[in-house]
PDB file of C-alpha atoms and ligand atoms in Angstrom:
ATOM      1  CA  MET R   1     -37.833  35.968 -44.655  1.00  0.00           C
ATOM      2  CA  GLY R   2     -41.166  37.506 -41.272  1.00  0.00           C
ATOM      3  CA  GLY R   3     -39.687  38.955 -38.155  1.00  0.00           C
ATOM      4  CA  ILE R   4     -41.852  40.900 -35.851  1.00  0.00           C
ATOM      5  CA  GLY R   5     -42.109  44.205 -37.444  1.00  0.00           C
ATOM      6  CA  LEU R   6     -40.967  47.555 -36.104  1.00  0.00           C
ATOM      7  CA  LYS R   7     -42.485  51.425 -36.064  1.00  0.00           C
ATOM      8  CA  LEU R   8     -40.475  52.858 -37.694  1.00  0.00           C
ATOM      9  CA  GLN R   9     -39.847  56.895 -37.719  1.00  0.00           C
ATOM     10  CA  ILE R  10     -36.913  59.692 -39.101  1.00  0.00           C
ATOM     11  CA  PHE R  11     -36.303  62.851 -36.879  1.00  0.00           C
ATOM     12  CA  HIS R  12     -33.206  64.970 -37.610  1.00  0.00           C
ATOM     13  CA  SER R  13     -31.373  67.699 -34.213  1.00  0.00           C
ATOM     14  CA  GLY R  14     -29.599  70.412 -36.439  1.00  0.00           C
ATOM     15  CA  TYR R  15     -26.754  69.743 -39.230  1.00  0.00           C
ATOM     16  CA  CYS R  16     -23.677  70.866 -40.097  1.00  0.00           C
ATOM     17  CA  VAL R  17     -22.227  72.170 -43.203  1.00  0.00           C
ATOM     18  CA  ALA R  18     -20.387  70.339 -45.305  1.00  0.00           C
ATOM     19  CA  ASP R  19     -18.330  70.279 -49.305  1.00  0.00           C
ATOM     20  CA  GLY R  20     -21.289  68.818 -50.960  1.00  0.00           C
ATOM     21  CA  ALA R  21     -17.448  68.168 -54.263  1.00  0.00           C
ATOM     22  CA  VAL R  22     -16.033  65.361 -50.469  1.00  0.00           C
ATOM     23  CA  VAL R  23     -19.325  63.800 -50.833  1.00  0.00           C
ATOM     24  CA  ASN R  24     -19.771  63.182 -54.387  1.00  0.00           C
ATOM     25  CA  PRO R  25     -16.207  64.153 -56.795  1.00  0.00           C
ATOM     26  CA  LYS R  26     -17.967  63.721 -59.796  1.00  0.00           C
ATOM     27  CA  GLU R  27     -21.739  66.502 -59.611  1.00  0.00           C
ATOM     28  CA  GLY R  28     -21.258  67.734 -56.347  1.00  0.00           C
ATOM     29  CA  ARG R  29     -20.523  71.561 -55.722  1.00  0.00           C
ATOM     30  CA  GLY R  30     -21.003  73.467 -53.312  1.00  0.00           C
ATOM     31  CA  LYS R  31     -22.095  73.364 -49.322  1.00  0.00           C
ATOM     32  CA  CYS R  32     -24.392  70.264 -48.480  1.00  0.00           C
ATOM     33  CA  ARG R  33     -25.983  70.512 -45.165  1.00  0.00           C
ATOM     34  CA  PHE R  34     -24.948  66.668 -43.284  1.00  0.00           C
ATOM     35  CA  TYR R  35     -28.448  66.539 -41.320  1.00  0.00           C
ATOM     36  CA  ALA R  36     -28.021  64.695 -38.311  1.00  0.00           C
ATOM     37  CA  THR R  37     -30.931  62.203 -38.425  1.00  0.00           C
ATOM     38  CA  TRP R  38     -31.869  59.469 -36.299  1.00  0.00           C
ATOM     39  CA  ALA R  39     -34.260  57.507 -36.081  1.00  0.00           C
ATOM     40  CA  LEU R  40     -37.050  55.533 -33.120  1.00  0.00           C
ATOM     41  CA  LEU R  41     -38.190  52.107 -33.436  1.00  0.00           C
ATOM     42  CA  GLU R  42     -41.302  51.488 -31.602  1.00  0.00           C
ATOM     43  CA  HIS R  43     -41.414  47.211 -30.108  1.00  0.00           C
ATOM     44  CA  PRO R  44     -44.541  45.036 -29.320  1.00  0.00           C
ATOM     45  CA  LYS R  45     -42.705  44.566 -25.354  1.00  0.00           C
ATOM     46  CA  GLU R  46     -39.582  46.264 -25.735  1.00  0.00           C
ATOM     47  CA  GLY R  47     -41.006  49.613 -26.181  1.00  0.00           C
ATOM     48  CA  TYR R  48     -38.281  52.639 -27.791  1.00  0.00           C
ATOM     49  CA  VAL R  49     -35.187  52.125 -28.836  1.00  0.00           C
ATOM     50  CA  LEU R  50     -33.695  54.672 -30.450  1.00  0.00           C
ATOM     51  CA  PHE R  51     -30.580  54.851 -32.812  1.00  0.00           C
ATOM     52  CA  ASP R  52     -28.566  57.315 -32.408  1.00  0.00           C
ATOM     53  CA  THR R  53     -29.978  60.911 -31.130  1.00  0.00           C
ATOM     54  CA  GLY R  54     -28.465  63.655 -33.678  1.00  0.00           C
ATOM     55  CA  TYR R  55     -26.802  66.587 -32.585  1.00  0.00           C
ATOM     56  CA  SER R  56     -27.857  68.530 -29.051  1.00  0.00           C
ATOM     57  CA  PHE R  57     -25.906  71.494 -27.534  1.00  0.00           C
ATOM     58  CA  ARG R  58     -23.285  70.009 -25.387  1.00  0.00           C
ATOM     59  CA  PHE R  59     -21.481  69.784 -28.552  1.00  0.00           C
ATOM     60  CA  GLY R  60     -21.553  73.585 -28.378  1.00  0.00           C
ATOM     61  CA  GLU R  61     -19.406  72.994 -24.921  1.00  0.00           C
ATOM     62  CA  ALA R  62     -17.755  70.358 -25.901  1.00  0.00           C
ATOM     63  CA  ILE R  63     -15.690  71.844 -29.061  1.00  0.00           C
ATOM     64  CA  ARG R  64     -15.306  75.436 -26.775  1.00  0.00           C
ATOM     65  CA  HIS R  65     -11.880  74.290 -26.380  1.00  0.00           C
ATOM     66  CA  TRP R  66      -8.532  72.758 -28.741  1.00  0.00           C
ATOM     67  CA  PRO R  67      -8.287  71.009 -30.108  1.00  0.00           C
ATOM     68  CA  PHE R  68     -11.153  70.171 -31.256  1.00  0.00           C
ATOM     69  CA  ARG R  69     -12.342  73.606 -32.274  1.00  0.00           C
ATOM     70  CA  ILE R  70     -10.925  71.945 -34.139  1.00  0.00           C
ATOM     71  CA  TYR R  71     -14.114  69.877 -35.380  1.00  0.00           C
ATOM     72  CA  GLY R  72     -16.449  72.346 -35.230  1.00  0.00           C
ATOM     73  CA  LEU R  73     -14.526  74.450 -37.589  1.00  0.00           C
ATOM     74  CA  MET R  74     -14.999  71.315 -39.849  1.00  0.00           C
ATOM     75  CA  THR R  75     -17.990  70.679 -39.233  1.00  0.00           C
ATOM     76  CA  PRO R  76     -20.015  74.022 -38.806  1.00  0.00           C
ATOM     77  CA  TYR R  77     -23.380  73.090 -37.204  1.00  0.00           C
ATOM     78  CA  PHE R  78     -27.361  74.292 -36.507  1.00  0.00           C
ATOM     79  CA  LEU R  79     -29.334  73.582 -34.384  1.00  0.00           C
ATOM     80  CA  GLN R  80     -33.249  75.014 -33.538  1.00  0.00           C
ATOM     81  CA  LYS R  81     -34.028  73.953 -29.182  1.00  0.00           C
ATOM     82  CA  GLU R  82     -37.508  72.265 -30.905  1.00  0.00           C
ATOM     83  CA  GLU R  83     -35.385  69.192 -32.984  1.00  0.00           C
ATOM     84  CA  LEU R  84     -32.488  68.562 -29.718  1.00  0.00           C
ATOM     85  CA  ALA R  85     -34.987  64.385 -29.247  1.00  0.00           C
ATOM     86  CA  ILE R  86     -36.050  65.016 -26.516  1.00  0.00           C
ATOM     87  CA  GLU R  87     -38.060  68.100 -27.300  1.00  0.00           C
ATOM     88  CA  ARG R  88     -39.085  65.542 -30.906  1.00  0.00           C
ATOM     89  CA  LEU R  89     -40.011  62.670 -28.421  1.00  0.00           C
ATOM     90  CA  LYS R  90     -41.939  65.340 -26.011  1.00  0.00           C
ATOM     91  CA  THR R  91     -43.973  66.364 -28.897  1.00  0.00           C
ATOM     92  CA  ILE R  92     -45.063  63.144 -29.807  1.00  0.00           C
ATOM     93  CA  GLY R  93     -45.940  62.047 -26.662  1.00  0.00           C
ATOM     94  CA  ILE R  94     -43.148  59.751 -25.513  1.00  0.00           C
ATOM     95  CA  ASP R  95     -41.094  60.938 -22.324  1.00  0.00           C
ATOM     96  CA  PRO R  96     -36.760  60.688 -22.436  1.00  0.00           C
ATOM     97  CA  GLN R  97     -38.012  57.587 -19.755  1.00  0.00           C
ATOM     98  CA  GLU R  98     -39.671  55.740 -21.556  1.00  0.00           C
ATOM     99  CA  VAL R  99     -36.613  55.229 -24.141  1.00  0.00           C
ATOM    100  CA  LYS R 100     -35.326  51.273 -23.314  1.00  0.00           C
ATOM    101  CA  THR R 101     -32.608  51.136 -25.740  1.00  0.00           C
ATOM    102  CA  ILE R 102     -30.166  53.124 -27.576  1.00  0.00           C
ATOM    103  CA  ILE R 103     -28.420  51.241 -30.359  1.00  0.00           C
ATOM    104  CA  LEU R 104     -25.181  53.720 -31.419  1.00  0.00           C
ATOM    105  CA  SER R 105     -24.273  53.302 -34.817  1.00  0.00           C
ATOM    106  CA  HIS R 106     -20.786  54.886 -33.554  1.00  0.00           C
ATOM    107  CA  PHE R 107     -19.453  57.662 -31.582  1.00  0.00           C
ATOM    108  CA  HIS R 108     -18.903  60.463 -33.971  1.00  0.00           C
ATOM    109  CA  ALA R 109     -20.122  64.352 -32.501  1.00  0.00           C
ATOM    110  CA  ASP R 110     -23.128  63.923 -34.247  1.00  0.00           C
ATOM    111  CA  HIS R 111     -24.332  60.557 -33.496  1.00  0.00           C
ATOM    112  CA  ILE R 112     -24.235  60.358 -30.187  1.00  0.00           C
ATOM    113  CA  ALA R 113     -24.386  63.865 -28.800  1.00  0.00           C
ATOM    114  CA  GLY R 114     -27.751  63.927 -26.897  1.00  0.00           C
ATOM    115  CA  LEU R 115     -26.947  61.160 -25.360  1.00  0.00           C
ATOM    116  CA  LYS R 116     -26.622  62.579 -22.187  1.00  0.00           C
ATOM    117  CA  ASP R 117     -30.564  63.322 -22.689  1.00  0.00           C
ATOM    118  CA  PHE R 118     -31.319  60.016 -21.834  1.00  0.00           C
ATOM    119  CA  PRO R 119     -29.780  58.775 -18.247  1.00  0.00           C
ATOM    120  CA  ASP R 120     -32.136  55.267 -17.683  1.00  0.00           C
ATOM    121  CA  SER R 121     -31.736  53.923 -21.084  1.00  0.00           C
ATOM    122  CA  LYS R 122     -29.413  51.214 -21.934  1.00  0.00           C
ATOM    123  CA  ILE R 123     -26.306  51.475 -24.329  1.00  0.00           C
ATOM    124  CA  VAL R 124     -25.650  49.210 -26.898  1.00  0.00           C
ATOM    125  CA  SER R 125     -22.554  49.764 -29.161  1.00  0.00           C
ATOM    126  CA  SER R 126     -20.054  47.894 -31.208  1.00  0.00           C
ATOM    127  CA  ARG R 127     -17.620  46.791 -28.230  1.00  0.00           C
ATOM    128  CA  SER R 128     -14.554  47.907 -30.815  1.00  0.00           C
ATOM    129  CA  GLY R 129     -16.642  51.403 -31.363  1.00  0.00           C
ATOM    130  CA  LEU R 130     -17.024  51.667 -26.938  1.00  0.00           C
ATOM    131  CA  GLU R 131     -13.876  50.717 -26.502  1.00  0.00           C
ATOM    132  CA  GLN R 132     -11.989  53.032 -28.848  1.00  0.00           C
ATOM    133  CA  ALA R 133     -14.505  55.699 -27.515  1.00  0.00           C
ATOM    134  CA  LEU R 134     -12.985  55.545 -23.309  1.00  0.00           C
ATOM    135  CA  ARG R 135      -9.560  55.193 -24.542  1.00  0.00           C
ATOM    136  CA  VAL R 136      -8.983  58.457 -26.722  1.00  0.00           C
ATOM    137  CA  ARG R 137      -8.139  61.952 -25.256  1.00  0.00           C
ATOM    138  CA  SER R 138      -6.928  64.673 -26.789  1.00  0.00           C
ATOM    139  CA  TRP R 139      -5.185  64.548 -30.390  1.00  0.00           C
ATOM    140  CA  SER R 140      -5.883  61.175 -30.243  1.00  0.00           C
ATOM    141  CA  ALA R 141     -10.143  61.965 -29.524  1.00  0.00           C
ATOM    142  CA  LEU R 142     -10.182  64.378 -32.565  1.00  0.00           C
ATOM    143  CA  GLY R 143      -8.825  62.040 -35.239  1.00  0.00           C
ATOM    144  CA  CYS R 144     -11.010  59.957 -34.670  1.00  0.00           C
ATOM    145  CA  GLY R 145     -14.158  62.140 -34.071  1.00  0.00           C
ATOM    146  CA  VAL R 146     -14.553  61.738 -30.430  1.00  0.00           C
ATOM    147  CA  LEU R 147     -15.686  63.809 -27.775  1.00  0.00           C
ATOM    148  CA  PRO R 148     -15.321  62.131 -25.068  1.00  0.00           C
ATOM    149  CA  ASP R 149     -17.674  65.790 -22.829  1.00  0.00           C
ATOM    150  CA  LEU R 150     -19.886  64.115 -24.675  1.00  0.00           C
ATOM    151  CA  LEU R 151     -19.916  60.585 -23.154  1.00  0.00           C
ATOM    152  CA  PRO R 152     -22.021  59.904 -19.769  1.00  0.00           C
ATOM    153  CA  ALA R 153     -20.157  59.104 -16.783  1.00  0.00           C
ATOM    154  CA  ASP R 154     -22.074  55.962 -16.401  1.00  0.00           C
ATOM    155  CA  LEU R 155     -21.307  54.900 -20.527  1.00  0.00           C
ATOM    156  CA  GLU R 156     -19.388  51.620 -19.844  1.00  0.00           C
ATOM    157  CA  ALA R 157     -21.555  50.548 -16.869  1.00  0.00           C
ATOM    158  CA  ARG R 158     -25.115  51.195 -19.525  1.00  0.00           C
ATOM    159  CA  THR R 159     -23.721  49.485 -22.034  1.00  0.00           C
ATOM    160  CA  GLN R 160     -24.775  46.041 -23.258  1.00  0.00           C
ATOM    161  CA  VAL R 161     -21.185  45.811 -25.783  1.00  0.00           C
ATOM    162  CA  VAL R 162     -21.774  43.595 -29.290  1.00  0.00           C
ATOM    163  CA  PRO R 163     -17.697  42.043 -29.576  1.00  0.00           C
ATOM    164  CA  ASP R 164     -17.467  42.897 -33.543  1.00  0.00           C
ATOM    165  CA  GLU R 165     -17.438  39.404 -33.652  1.00  0.00           C
ATOM    166  CA  LYS R 166     -20.753  39.036 -33.584  1.00  0.00           C
ATOM    167  CA  LEU R 167     -21.587  41.628 -35.673  1.00  0.00           C
ATOM    168  CA  ALA R 168     -22.156  39.903 -39.310  1.00  0.00           C
ATOM    169  CA  PRO R 169     -20.594  41.174 -42.290  1.00  0.00           C
ATOM    170  CA  VAL R 170     -23.041  42.920 -44.849  1.00  0.00           C
ATOM    171  CA  ALA R 171     -23.388  39.725 -47.087  1.00  0.00           C
ATOM    172  CA  GLU R 172     -25.380  38.606 -43.972  1.00  0.00           C
ATOM    173  CA  LEU R 173     -26.858  41.306 -42.653  1.00  0.00           C
ATOM    174  CA  GLU R 174     -29.855  39.558 -42.055  1.00  0.00           C
ATOM    175  CA  ASN R 175     -28.310  37.009 -39.411  1.00  0.00           C
ATOM    176  CA  GLY R 176     -26.756  39.312 -37.451  1.00  0.00           C
ATOM    177  CA  HIS R 177     -26.243  39.504 -34.229  1.00  0.00           C
ATOM    178  CA  ASP R 178     -30.345  39.381 -32.716  1.00  0.00           C
ATOM    179  CA  LEU R 179     -30.065  42.737 -30.172  1.00  0.00           C
ATOM    180  CA  PHE R 180     -34.126  41.203 -28.623  1.00  0.00           C
ATOM    181  CA  GLY R 181     -33.360  37.259 -29.606  1.00  0.00           C
ATOM    182  CA  ASP R 182     -37.064  37.249 -30.857  1.00  0.00           C
ATOM    183  CA  GLY R 183     -35.240  38.025 -34.216  1.00  0.00           C
ATOM    184  CA  SER R 184     -36.951  41.721 -34.496  1.00  0.00           C
ATOM    185  CA  ILE R 185     -33.894  43.733 -34.970  1.00  0.00           C
ATOM    186  CA  HIS R 186     -30.576  42.886 -36.365  1.00  0.00           C
ATOM    187  CA  LEU R 187     -27.511  44.752 -36.294  1.00  0.00           C
ATOM    188  CA  CYS R 188     -24.643  44.318 -38.804  1.00  0.00           C
ATOM    189  CA  ALA R 189     -21.637  45.639 -38.701  1.00  0.00           C
ATOM    190  CA  LEU R 190     -20.389  48.127 -41.471  1.00  0.00           C
ATOM    191  CA  PRO R 191     -17.017  48.502 -40.866  1.00  0.00           C
ATOM    192  CA  GLY R 192     -14.098  51.644 -41.937  1.00  0.00           C
ATOM    193  CA  HIS R 193     -16.904  55.001 -41.452  1.00  0.00           C
ATOM    194  CA  ALA R 194     -15.862  54.768 -37.970  1.00  0.00           C
ATOM    195  CA  ARG R 195     -15.000  51.800 -35.154  1.00  0.00           C
ATOM    196  CA  GLY R 196     -17.055  49.375 -35.053  1.00  0.00           C
ATOM    197  CA  GLN R 197     -19.791  50.990 -36.606  1.00  0.00           C
ATOM    198  CA  LEU R 198     -22.814  48.600 -36.834  1.00  0.00           C
ATOM    199  CA  GLY R 199     -26.175  49.177 -38.759  1.00  0.00           C
ATOM    200  CA  ALA R 200     -29.491  47.686 -37.689  1.00  0.00           C
ATOM    201  CA  TYR R 201     -32.061  45.599 -39.692  1.00  0.00           C
ATOM    202  CA  PHE R 202     -35.090  45.169 -39.268  1.00  0.00           C
ATOM    203  CA  HIS R 203     -38.512  44.268 -40.749  1.00  0.00           C
ATOM    204  CA  THR R 204     -41.408  47.510 -40.431  1.00  0.00           C
ATOM    205  CA  ALA R 205     -45.528  47.108 -42.115  1.00  0.00           C
ATOM    206  CA  SER R 206     -44.125  48.382 -44.958  1.00  0.00           C
ATOM    207  CA  GLY R 207     -41.472  46.903 -45.294  1.00  0.00           C
ATOM    208  CA  PRO R 208     -38.222  45.339 -44.268  1.00  0.00           C
ATOM    209  CA  VAL R 209     -35.509  48.519 -43.856  1.00  0.00           C
ATOM    210  CA  LEU R 210     -32.057  47.883 -42.686  1.00  0.00           C
ATOM    211  CA  LEU R 211     -30.236  51.808 -40.649  1.00  0.00           C
ATOM    212  CA  ALA R 212     -26.045  52.490 -43.226  1.00  0.00           C
ATOM    213  CA  ALA R 213     -26.087  55.115 -40.827  1.00  0.00           C
ATOM    214  CA  ASP R 214     -23.000  56.663 -42.576  1.00  0.00           C
ATOM    215  CA  ALA R 215     -21.743  53.976 -44.850  1.00  0.00           C
ATOM    216  CA  ALA R 216     -22.581  56.506 -47.430  1.00  0.00           C
ATOM    217  CA  TRP R 217     -23.384  59.582 -47.090  1.00  0.00           C
ATOM    218  CA  ASP R 218     -26.016  59.938 -50.000  1.00  0.00           C
ATOM    219  CA  LEU R 219     -28.328  57.385 -51.252  1.00  0.00           C
ATOM    220  CA  VAL R 220     -28.205  59.015 -55.100  1.00  0.00           C
ATOM    221  CA  THR R 221     -24.711  59.259 -54.877  1.00  0.00           C
ATOM    222  CA  TRP R 222     -24.471  55.528 -53.013  1.00  0.00           C
ATOM    223  CA  GLN R 223     -26.557  53.914 -56.527  1.00  0.00           C
ATOM    224  CA  LYS R 224     -24.429  55.446 -58.524  1.00  0.00           C
ATOM    225  CA  GLY R 225     -21.379  53.872 -57.361  1.00  0.00           C
ATOM    226  CA  ILE R 226     -19.596  57.371 -56.943  1.00  0.00           C
ATOM    227  CA  LEU R 227     -17.535  57.498 -53.202  1.00  0.00           C
ATOM    228  CA  PRO R 228     -16.354  60.062 -51.444  1.00  0.00           C
ATOM    229  CA  ARG R 229     -13.272  61.664 -51.651  1.00  0.00           C
ATOM    230  CA  SER R 230     -10.878  60.002 -51.026  1.00  0.00           C
ATOM    231  CA  ILE R 231      -9.329  62.624 -48.440  1.00  0.00           C
ATOM    232  CA  VAL R 232     -12.439  61.448 -46.376  1.00  0.00           C
ATOM    233  CA  ARG R 233      -9.165  58.870 -45.139  1.00  0.00           C
ATOM    234  CA  LEU R 234      -8.025  61.360 -43.107  1.00  0.00           C
ATOM    235  CA  PHE R 235     -10.473  60.626 -40.350  1.00  0.00           C
ATOM    236  CA  PHE R 236     -12.573  56.607 -41.903  1.00  0.00           C
ATOM    237  CA  ASP R 237     -11.554  54.270 -38.950  1.00  0.00           C
ATOM    238  CA  ASP R 238     -10.103  52.545 -42.142  1.00  0.00           C
ATOM    239  CA  TRP R 239     -10.950  53.870 -45.989  1.00  0.00           C
ATOM    240  CA  LYS R 240     -10.047  50.062 -47.524  1.00  0.00           C
ATOM    241  CA  ALA R 241     -12.930  48.666 -45.049  1.00  0.00           C
ATOM    242  CA  TYR R 242     -14.870  52.123 -45.959  1.00  0.00           C
ATOM    243  CA  GLN R 243     -15.010  50.288 -49.594  1.00  0.00           C
ATOM    244  CA  GLY R 244     -15.406  46.703 -49.082  1.00  0.00           C
ATOM    245  CA  THR R 245     -18.789  47.989 -46.931  1.00  0.00           C
ATOM    246  CA  PHE R 246     -20.184  50.392 -50.135  1.00  0.00           C
ATOM    247  CA  TRP R 247     -20.143  47.590 -52.507  1.00  0.00           C
ATOM    248  CA  ALA R 248     -20.625  45.551 -50.142  1.00  0.00           C
ATOM    249  CA  LEU R 249     -24.211  47.126 -49.679  1.00  0.00           C
ATOM    250  CA  ARG R 250     -24.541  47.109 -53.260  1.00  0.00           C
ATOM    251  CA  ALA R 251     -24.210  43.961 -53.584  1.00  0.00           C
ATOM    252  CA  PHE R 252     -26.734  43.325 -50.832  1.00  0.00           C
ATOM    253  CA  HIS R 253     -29.058  45.708 -52.417  1.00  0.00           C
ATOM    254  CA  GLU R 254     -29.067  44.107 -56.068  1.00  0.00           C
ATOM    255  CA  ARG R 255     -29.916  40.991 -54.241  1.00  0.00           C
ATOM    256  CA  ARG R 256     -32.532  41.918 -51.575  1.00  0.00           C
ATOM    257  CA  PRO R 257     -34.099  45.472 -54.269  1.00  0.00           C
ATOM    258  CA  ASP R 258     -37.172  44.770 -51.091  1.00  0.00           C
ATOM    259  CA  CYS R 259     -34.738  46.229 -48.580  1.00  0.00           C
ATOM    260  CA  ARG R 260     -34.772  50.265 -47.557  1.00  0.00           C
ATOM    261  CA  VAL R 261     -32.005  51.281 -47.207  1.00  0.00           C
ATOM    262  CA  LEU R 262     -31.313  54.311 -45.083  1.00  0.00           C
ATOM    263  CA  PHE R 263     -28.426  56.547 -44.471  1.00  0.00           C
ATOM    264  CA  THR R 264     -28.044  58.936 -41.933  1.00  0.00           C
ATOM    265  CA  HIS R 265     -27.210  61.849 -43.475  1.00  0.00           C
ATOM    266  CA  SER R 266     -29.045  61.290 -46.965  1.00  0.00           C
ATOM    267  CA  PRO R 267     -30.956  64.381 -47.794  1.00  0.00           C
ATOM    268  CA  GLU R 268     -34.128  61.880 -48.097  1.00  0.00           C
ATOM    269  CA  LEU R 269     -34.225  61.039 -44.753  1.00  0.00           C
ATOM    270  CA  VAL R 270     -35.561  65.317 -43.484  1.00  0.00           C
ATOM    271  CA  GLU R 271     -37.950  64.350 -46.011  1.00  0.00           C
ATOM    272  CA  MET R 272     -39.348  61.316 -44.294  1.00  0.00           C
ATOM    273  CA  ASP R 273     -38.908  63.455 -40.906  1.00  0.00           C
ATOM    274  CA  LEU R 274     -40.871  66.365 -42.377  1.00  0.00           C
ATOM    275  CA  GLU R 275     -43.734  64.500 -43.521  1.00  0.00           C
ATOM    276  CA  PRO R 276     -46.105  63.599 -40.608  1.00  0.00           C
ATOM    277  CA  LEU R 277     -45.604  66.967 -39.804  1.00  0.00           C
ATOM    278  CA  ARG R 278     -46.405  67.487 -43.318  1.00  0.00           C
ATOM    279  CA  ASN R 279     -50.141  64.834 -43.101  1.00  0.00           C
ATOM    280  CA  LYS R 280     -50.797  67.309 -40.079  1.00  0.00           C
ATOM    281  CA  LEU R 281     -50.931  70.879 -41.016  1.00  0.00           C
TER     282      LEU R 281
HETATM  283 ZN1   ZN E 301     -19.942  59.605 -38.938  1.00  0.00          ZN
END
């Protein structure tokens, strides 16, 4: 299975609050936090690669006007300045200009709000995700969870689009789109949650990892096979496809228990973020 080993660090930039019973209809109670985590990968030749960016304060500006105010009401967000992706990177000695590539799992605001802080980075997204993000306006944008104000003006010119048919299905994700042509990062399709959602599969020193974005929200709930409340279909791209991805990922994990599956908003990712801090104390 081999592959070039990448260094992986997880950070979070803010969080929003959601209803626990929506995430886990069987056991969820009260409110839960959806931390906007993102990953920093270090590739020996390609340099620093981000997988998503988390929130930035531009989210607060983008939801000031109708109909986008509804977005803010549905997902009230909390963010400290020191949590911004650029600030997080600065604290570990990385300049935003050193981030060569940003992989976008999908265009929901909590994944891309920091994008404008990286004007020099190449962006990677699925073709269908980018096309939808560039096309939608006003109510149709809201319905897709896209805030057009968060998109850089030169987004299309800077984006390396991956045709959706090149994104491997979950069952074959080890053979997904080879991003750098060296077998280090394979991109796979995680349809359902958002248009053209993609995941990244790669090797680290401590084993293989799949960044599975929002294919599920909570690791434990996914391990138990509990789907979110079906009301989410109102803002998911395709509820049936979401379920297909959810179960296919479980089948993949049964076959490949060595591969850690990381979901953006799952609480243990924040623990991974805090771990280096604890080690410093
Ligand atoms: Zn999402």
